[in-house]
Amino acid sequence: EALKNHEKALEINRRLLAEKPDDPQLRHSTGVYYSYIGYVKLEMGKFDEARFNYGDALEIARQIWETDKDNR
């Protein structure tokens, strides 16, 4: 159940982010949902899938770090 909810939230965030790619709050929350999904998949023993979700979260965090210098 948690996985489904996080995946739905991620999909909504990704659609919103496509409309506003420079919105730092949307970028941050999208990364958070990738992390949540990674955690749930890790707990389910789906290690490879979790690694990819954590990687996506890390990439978003890196992008925020590089482009949003006012929020460091």
mmCIF file of N, CA, C and O in Angstrom:
data_model
loop_
_atom_site.group_PDB
_atom_site.id
_atom_site.type_symbol
_atom_site.label_atom_id
_atom_site.label_comp_id
_atom_site.label_asym_id
_atom_site.label_seq_id
_atom_site.Cartn_x
_atom_site.Cartn_y
_atom_site.Cartn_z
ATOM 1 N N GLU A 1 0.823 -1.198 0.000
ATOM 2 C CA GLU A 1 0.000 0.000 0.000
ATOM 3 C C GLU A 1 0.867 1.262 0.000
ATOM 4 O O GLU A 1 0.607 2.183 -0.760
ATOM 5 N N ALA A 2 1.874 1.295 0.856
ATOM 6 C CA ALA A 2 2.752 2.470 0.920
ATOM 7 C C ALA A 2 3.448 2.700 -0.417
ATOM 8 O O ALA A 2 3.557 3.843 -0.874
ATOM 9 N N LEU A 3 3.900 1.614 -1.027
ATOM 10 C CA LEU A 3 4.591 1.742 -2.310
ATOM 11 C C LEU A 3 3.680 2.367 -3.358
ATOM 12 O O LEU A 3 4.080 3.286 -4.077
ATOM 13 N N LYS A 4 2.448 1.904 -3.434
ATOM 14 C CA LYS A 4 1.499 2.449 -4.408
ATOM 15 C C LYS A 4 1.268 3.946 -4.175
ATOM 16 O O LYS A 4 1.233 4.730 -5.118
ATOM 17 N N ASN A 5 1.103 4.320 -2.912
ATOM 18 C CA ASN A 5 0.860 5.733 -2.602
ATOM 19 C C ASN A 5 2.052 6.604 -2.980
ATOM 20 O O ASN A 5 1.882 7.690 -3.545
ATOM 21 N N HIS A 6 3.242 6.136 -2.677
ATOM 22 C CA HIS A 6 4.443 6.904 -3.021
ATOM 23 C C HIS A 6 4.620 6.987 -4.536
ATOM 24 O O HIS A 6 5.023 8.031 -5.056
ATOM 25 N N GLU A 7 4.327 5.904 -5.226
ATOM 26 C CA GLU A 7 4.449 5.922 -6.687
ATOM 27 C C GLU A 7 3.437 6.879 -7.320
ATOM 28 O O GLU A 7 3.759 7.585 -8.282
ATOM 29 N N LYS A 8 2.218 6.928 -6.762
ATOM 30 C CA LYS A 8 1.222 7.882 -7.266
ATOM 31 C C LYS A 8 1.680 9.318 -7.014
ATOM 32 O O LYS A 8 1.561 10.175 -7.889
ATOM 33 N N ALA A 9 2.177 9.568 -5.821
ATOM 34 C CA ALA A 9 2.660 10.909 -5.492
ATOM 35 C C ALA A 9 3.829 11.298 -6.387
ATOM 36 O O ALA A 9 3.911 12.445 -6.847
ATOM 37 N N LEU A 10 4.724 10.351 -6.639
ATOM 38 C CA LEU A 10 5.862 10.623 -7.523
ATOM 39 C C LEU A 10 5.382 10.975 -8.919
ATOM 40 O O LEU A 10 5.870 11.929 -9.534
ATOM 41 N N GLU A 11 4.409 10.242 -9.424
ATOM 42 C CA GLU A 11 3.899 10.512 -10.772
ATOM 43 C C GLU A 11 3.283 11.906 -10.853
ATOM 44 O O GLU A 11 3.509 12.644 -11.820
ATOM 45 N N ILE A 12 2.549 12.294 -9.826
ATOM 46 C CA ILE A 12 1.965 13.642 -9.800
ATOM 47 C C ILE A 12 3.078 14.689 -9.790
ATOM 48 O O ILE A 12 3.043 15.655 -10.545
ATOM 49 N N ASN A 13 4.069 14.475 -8.930
ATOM 50 C CA ASN A 13 5.185 15.419 -8.855
ATOM 51 C C ASN A 13 5.938 15.507 -10.173
ATOM 52 O O ASN A 13 6.337 16.599 -10.585
ATOM 53 N N ARG A 14 6.156 14.379 -10.826
ATOM 54 C CA ARG A 14 6.879 14.397 -12.095
ATOM 55 C C ARG A 14 6.115 15.183 -13.155
ATOM 56 O O ARG A 14 6.712 15.908 -13.949
ATOM 57 N N ARG A 15 4.774 15.046 -13.174
ATOM 58 C CA ARG A 15 3.972 15.816 -14.129
ATOM 59 C C ARG A 15 4.055 17.312 -13.835
ATOM 60 O O ARG A 15 4.204 18.128 -14.747
ATOM 61 N N LEU A 16 3.955 17.657 -12.552
ATOM 62 C CA LEU A 16 4.061 19.068 -12.177
ATOM 63 C C LEU A 16 5.450 19.613 -12.496
ATOM 64 O O LEU A 16 5.591 20.746 -12.958
ATOM 65 N N LEU A 17 6.465 18.799 -12.252
ATOM 66 C CA LEU A 17 7.836 19.215 -12.513
ATOM 67 C C LEU A 17 8.081 19.432 -14.005
ATOM 68 O O LEU A 17 8.844 20.311 -14.391
ATOM 69 N N ALA A 18 7.401 18.664 -14.840
ATOM 70 C CA ALA A 18 7.529 18.856 -16.291
ATOM 71 C C ALA A 18 6.991 20.231 -16.693
ATOM 72 O O ALA A 18 7.495 20.840 -17.638
ATOM 73 N N GLU A 19 5.996 20.729 -15.948
ATOM 74 C CA GLU A 19 5.434 22.043 -16.230
ATOM 75 C C GLU A 19 6.274 23.172 -15.628
ATOM 76 O O GLU A 19 6.301 24.274 -16.164
ATOM 77 N N LYS A 20 6.926 22.878 -14.499
ATOM 78 C CA LYS A 20 7.728 23.892 -13.798
ATOM 79 C C LYS A 20 9.087 23.292 -13.413
ATOM 80 O O LYS A 20 9.348 23.033 -12.243
ATOM 81 N N PRO A 21 9.946 23.056 -14.383
ATOM 82 C CA PRO A 21 11.205 22.356 -14.099
ATOM 83 C C PRO A 21 12.167 23.106 -13.186
ATOM 84 O O PRO A 21 13.059 22.487 -12.596
ATOM 85 N N ASP A 22 11.984 24.397 -13.018
ATOM 86 C CA ASP A 22 12.899 25.175 -12.177
ATOM 87 C C ASP A 22 12.373 25.397 -10.763
ATOM 88 O O ASP A 22 13.016 26.093 -9.982
ATOM 89 N N ASP A 23 11.241 24.808 -10.438
ATOM 90 C CA ASP A 23 10.650 24.991 -9.108
ATOM 91 C C ASP A 23 11.426 24.146 -8.086
ATOM 92 O O ASP A 23 11.354 22.924 -8.112
ATOM 93 N N PRO A 24 12.171 24.789 -7.177
ATOM 94 C CA PRO A 24 13.000 24.030 -6.245
ATOM 95 C C PRO A 24 12.199 23.155 -5.292
ATOM 96 O O PRO A 24 12.648 22.054 -4.937
ATOM 97 N N GLN A 25 11.013 23.584 -4.885
ATOM 98 C CA GLN A 25 10.203 22.760 -3.985
ATOM 99 C C GLN A 25 9.711 21.497 -4.679
ATOM 100 O O GLN A 25 9.701 20.417 -4.076
ATOM 101 N N LEU A 26 9.298 21.625 -5.937
ATOM 102 C CA LEU A 26 8.865 20.446 -6.689
ATOM 103 C C LEU A 26 10.030 19.492 -6.924
ATOM 104 O O LEU A 26 9.869 18.277 -6.819
ATOM 105 N N ARG A 27 11.181 20.053 -7.230
ATOM 106 C CA ARG A 27 12.358 19.199 -7.435
ATOM 107 C C ARG A 27 12.699 18.457 -6.143
ATOM 108 O O ARG A 27 12.967 17.253 -6.170
ATOM 109 N N HIS A 28 12.665 19.172 -5.041
ATOM 110 C CA HIS A 28 12.978 18.546 -3.755
ATOM 111 C C HIS A 28 11.971 17.442 -3.416
ATOM 112 O O HIS A 28 12.359 16.336 -3.044
ATOM 113 N N SER A 29 10.684 17.745 -3.535
ATOM 114 C CA SER A 29 9.682 16.740 -3.176
ATOM 115 C C SER A 29 9.731 15.541 -4.113
ATOM 116 O O SER A 29 9.493 14.397 -3.679
ATOM 117 N N THR A 30 10.081 15.748 -5.364
ATOM 118 C CA THR A 30 10.243 14.618 -6.282
ATOM 119 C C THR A 30 11.383 13.725 -5.814
ATOM 120 O O THR A 30 11.254 12.491 -5.783
ATOM 121 N N GLY A 31 12.485 14.325 -5.420
ATOM 122 C CA GLY A 31 13.601 13.548 -4.887
ATOM 123 C C GLY A 31 13.236 12.801 -3.624
ATOM 124 O O GLY A 31 13.632 11.646 -3.429
ATOM 125 N N VAL A 32 12.439 13.433 -2.773
ATOM 126 C CA VAL A 32 12.005 12.779 -1.534
ATOM 127 C C VAL A 32 11.158 11.547 -1.851
ATOM 128 O O VAL A 32 11.337 10.489 -1.235
ATOM 129 N N TYR A 33 10.264 11.663 -2.817
ATOM 130 C CA TYR A 33 9.441 10.497 -3.174
ATOM 131 C C TYR A 33 10.289 9.370 -3.764
ATOM 132 O O TYR A 33 10.028 8.206 -3.485
ATOM 133 N N TYR A 34 11.302 9.705 -4.549
ATOM 134 C CA TYR A 34 12.211 8.659 -5.022
ATOM 135 C C TYR A 34 12.874 7.956 -3.834
ATOM 136 O O TYR A 34 13.013 6.729 -3.827
ATOM 137 N N SER A 35 13.247 8.725 -2.824
ATOM 138 C CA SER A 35 13.867 8.127 -1.637
ATOM 139 C C SER A 35 12.883 7.233 -0.889
ATOM 140 O O SER A 35 13.244 6.144 -0.436
ATOM 141 N N TYR A 36 11.648 7.714 -0.720
ATOM 142 C CA TYR A 36 10.633 6.907 -0.041
ATOM 143 C C TYR A 36 10.429 5.579 -0.763
ATOM 144 O O TYR A 36 10.369 4.521 -0.131
ATOM 145 N N ILE A 37 10.320 5.653 -2.083
ATOM 146 C CA ILE A 37 10.113 4.429 -2.867
ATOM 147 C C ILE A 37 11.323 3.522 -2.727
ATOM 148 O O ILE A 37 11.185 2.301 -2.573
ATOM 149 N N GLY A 38 12.512 4.100 -2.763
ATOM 150 C CA GLY A 38 13.722 3.302 -2.576
ATOM 151 C C GLY A 38 13.726 2.596 -1.238
ATOM 152 O O GLY A 38 14.081 1.413 -1.140
ATOM 153 N N TYR A 39 13.313 3.295 -0.192
ATOM 154 C CA TYR A 39 13.279 2.688 1.140
ATOM 155 C C TYR A 39 12.302 1.519 1.200
ATOM 156 O O TYR A 39 12.623 0.447 1.721
ATOM 157 N N VAL A 40 11.104 1.715 0.647
ATOM 158 C CA VAL A 40 10.099 0.642 0.658
ATOM 159 C C VAL A 40 10.616 -0.564 -0.126
ATOM 160 O O VAL A 40 10.497 -1.709 0.332
ATOM 161 N N LYS A 41 11.216 -0.323 -1.271
ATOM 162 C CA LYS A 41 11.735 -1.432 -2.075
ATOM 163 C C LYS A 41 12.897 -2.116 -1.364
ATOM 164 O O LYS A 41 13.032 -3.350 -1.437
ATOM 165 N N LEU A 42 13.710 -1.362 -0.658
ATOM 166 C CA LEU A 42 14.791 -1.948 0.128
ATOM 167 C C LEU A 42 14.220 -2.880 1.188
ATOM 168 O O LEU A 42 14.697 -4.013 1.365
ATOM 169 N N GLU A 43 13.190 -2.430 1.875
ATOM 170 C CA GLU A 43 12.552 -3.248 2.904
ATOM 171 C C GLU A 43 11.891 -4.497 2.318
ATOM 172 O O GLU A 43 11.753 -5.503 3.013
ATOM 173 N N MET A 44 11.502 -4.429 1.057
ATOM 174 C CA MET A 44 10.891 -5.576 0.375
ATOM 175 C C MET A 44 11.949 -6.531 -0.178
ATOM 176 O O MET A 44 11.610 -7.575 -0.721
ATOM 177 N N GLY A 45 13.207 -6.155 -0.060
ATOM 178 C CA GLY A 45 14.279 -6.986 -0.585
ATOM 179 C C GLY A 45 14.558 -6.781 -2.062
ATOM 180 O O GLY A 45 15.301 -7.546 -2.664
ATOM 181 N N LYS A 46 13.996 -5.745 -2.632
ATOM 182 C CA LYS A 46 14.207 -5.442 -4.051
ATOM 183 C C LYS A 46 15.382 -4.467 -4.152
ATOM 184 O O LYS A 46 15.219 -3.274 -4.450
ATOM 185 N N PHE A 47 16.570 -4.986 -3.913
ATOM 186 C CA PHE A 47 17.752 -4.148 -3.758
ATOM 187 C C PHE A 47 18.144 -3.394 -5.024
ATOM 188 O O PHE A 47 18.507 -2.220 -4.956
ATOM 189 N N ASP A 48 18.073 -4.052 -6.177
ATOM 190 C CA ASP A 48 18.439 -3.367 -7.419
ATOM 191 C C ASP A 48 17.480 -2.228 -7.728
ATOM 192 O O ASP A 48 17.903 -1.139 -8.132
ATOM 193 N N GLU A 49 16.187 -2.460 -7.533
ATOM 194 C CA GLU A 49 15.208 -1.400 -7.778
ATOM 195 C C GLU A 49 15.411 -0.251 -6.804
ATOM 196 O O GLU A 49 15.322 0.923 -7.187
ATOM 197 N N ALA A 50 15.667 -0.586 -5.542
ATOM 198 C CA ALA A 50 15.902 0.445 -4.526
ATOM 199 C C ALA A 50 17.115 1.291 -4.896
ATOM 200 O O ALA A 50 17.090 2.523 -4.761
ATOM 201 N N ARG A 51 18.158 0.637 -5.380
ATOM 202 C CA ARG A 51 19.376 1.355 -5.760
ATOM 203 C C ARG A 51 19.087 2.384 -6.844
ATOM 204 O O ARG A 51 19.579 3.520 -6.796
ATOM 205 N N PHE A 52 18.264 2.021 -7.819
ATOM 206 C CA PHE A 52 17.926 2.960 -8.884
ATOM 207 C C PHE A 52 17.099 4.130 -8.357
ATOM 208 O O PHE A 52 17.319 5.277 -8.746
ATOM 209 N N ASN A 53 16.154 3.848 -7.453
ATOM 210 C CA ASN A 53 15.359 4.939 -6.878
ATOM 211 C C ASN A 53 16.228 5.872 -6.042
ATOM 212 O O ASN A 53 16.099 7.098 -6.135
ATOM 213 N N TYR A 54 17.114 5.314 -5.247
ATOM 214 C CA TYR A 54 18.030 6.152 -4.475
ATOM 215 C C TYR A 54 18.948 6.943 -5.405
ATOM 216 O O TYR A 54 19.268 8.101 -5.133
ATOM 217 N N GLY A 55 19.350 6.333 -6.501
ATOM 218 C CA GLY A 55 20.182 7.034 -7.478
ATOM 219 C C GLY A 55 19.451 8.213 -8.097
ATOM 220 O O GLY A 55 20.036 9.291 -8.288
ATOM 221 N N ASP A 56 18.168 8.026 -8.401
ATOM 222 C CA ASP A 56 17.369 9.131 -8.944
ATOM 223 C C ASP A 56 17.247 10.260 -7.919
ATOM 224 O O ASP A 56 17.353 11.441 -8.263
ATOM 225 N N ALA A 57 17.028 9.897 -6.653
ATOM 226 C CA ALA A 57 16.939 10.905 -5.593
ATOM 227 C C ALA A 57 18.252 11.661 -5.455
ATOM 228 O O ALA A 57 18.264 12.891 -5.318
ATOM 229 N N LEU A 58 19.348 10.946 -5.516
ATOM 230 C CA LEU A 58 20.659 11.570 -5.400
ATOM 231 C C LEU A 58 20.936 12.512 -6.569
ATOM 232 O O LEU A 58 21.465 13.611 -6.388
ATOM 233 N N GLU A 59 20.547 12.114 -7.762
ATOM 234 C CA GLU A 59 20.742 12.964 -8.942
ATOM 235 C C GLU A 59 19.952 14.264 -8.812
ATOM 236 O O GLU A 59 20.448 15.340 -9.136
ATOM 237 N N ILE A 60 18.726 14.177 -8.330
ATOM 238 C CA ILE A 60 17.929 15.392 -8.143
ATOM 239 C C ILE A 60 18.574 16.283 -7.088
ATOM 240 O O ILE A 60 18.674 17.497 -7.268
ATOM 241 N N ALA A 61 19.040 15.685 -5.995
ATOM 242 C CA ALA A 61 19.711 16.467 -4.949
ATOM 243 C C ALA A 61 20.961 17.150 -5.507
ATOM 244 O O ALA A 61 21.234 18.315 -5.195
ATOM 245 N N ARG A 62 21.706 16.443 -6.339
ATOM 246 C CA ARG A 62 22.896 17.025 -6.954
ATOM 247 C C ARG A 62 22.525 18.208 -7.844
ATOM 248 O O ARG A 62 23.171 19.263 -7.810
ATOM 249 N N GLN A 63 21.465 18.050 -8.625
ATOM 250 C CA GLN A 63 21.022 19.130 -9.500
ATOM 251 C C GLN A 63 20.578 20.352 -8.697
ATOM 252 O O GLN A 63 20.882 21.487 -9.070
ATOM 253 N N ILE A 64 19.871 20.115 -7.606
ATOM 254 C CA ILE A 64 19.448 21.224 -6.751
ATOM 255 C C ILE A 64 20.676 21.920 -6.185
ATOM 256 O O ILE A 64 20.763 23.145 -6.174
ATOM 257 N N TRP A 65 21.633 21.140 -5.712
ATOM 258 C CA TRP A 65 22.856 21.701 -5.136
ATOM 259 C C TRP A 65 23.591 22.587 -6.150
ATOM 260 O O TRP A 65 24.080 23.656 -5.817
ATOM 261 N N GLU A 66 23.640 22.135 -7.384
ATOM 262 C CA GLU A 66 24.376 22.874 -8.406
ATOM 263 C C GLU A 66 23.641 24.118 -8.896
ATOM 264 O O GLU A 66 24.282 25.100 -9.267
ATOM 265 N N THR A 67 22.315 24.096 -8.899
ATOM 266 C CA THR A 67 21.584 25.192 -9.530
ATOM 267 C C THR A 67 20.910 26.141 -8.541
ATOM 268 O O THR A 67 20.621 27.273 -8.899
ATOM 269 N N ASP A 68 20.662 25.701 -7.329
ATOM 270 C CA ASP A 68 19.933 26.525 -6.367
ATOM 271 C C ASP A 68 20.854 26.912 -5.217
ATOM 272 O O ASP A 68 20.678 26.508 -4.085
ATOM 273 N N LYS A 69 21.837 27.727 -5.540
ATOM 274 C CA LYS A 69 22.877 28.073 -4.578
ATOM 275 C C LYS A 69 22.356 28.908 -3.397
ATOM 276 O O LYS A 69 22.991 28.960 -2.358
ATOM 277 N N ASP A 70 21.190 29.513 -3.554
ATOM 278 C CA ASP A 70 20.620 30.305 -2.463
ATOM 279 C C ASP A 70 20.048 29.439 -1.338
ATOM 280 O O ASP A 70 19.817 29.924 -0.239
ATOM 281 N N ASN A 71 19.788 28.178 -1.623
ATOM 282 C CA ASN A 71 19.187 27.291 -0.627
ATOM 283 C C ASN A 71 20.146 26.232 -0.118
ATOM 284 O O ASN A 71 19.748 25.110 0.170
ATOM 285 N N ARG A 72 21.383 26.568 0.026
ATOM 286 C CA ARG A 72 22.360 25.605 0.535
ATOM 287 C C ARG A 72 22.420 25.610 2.018
ATOM 288 O O ARG A 72 22.330 26.442 2.753
#
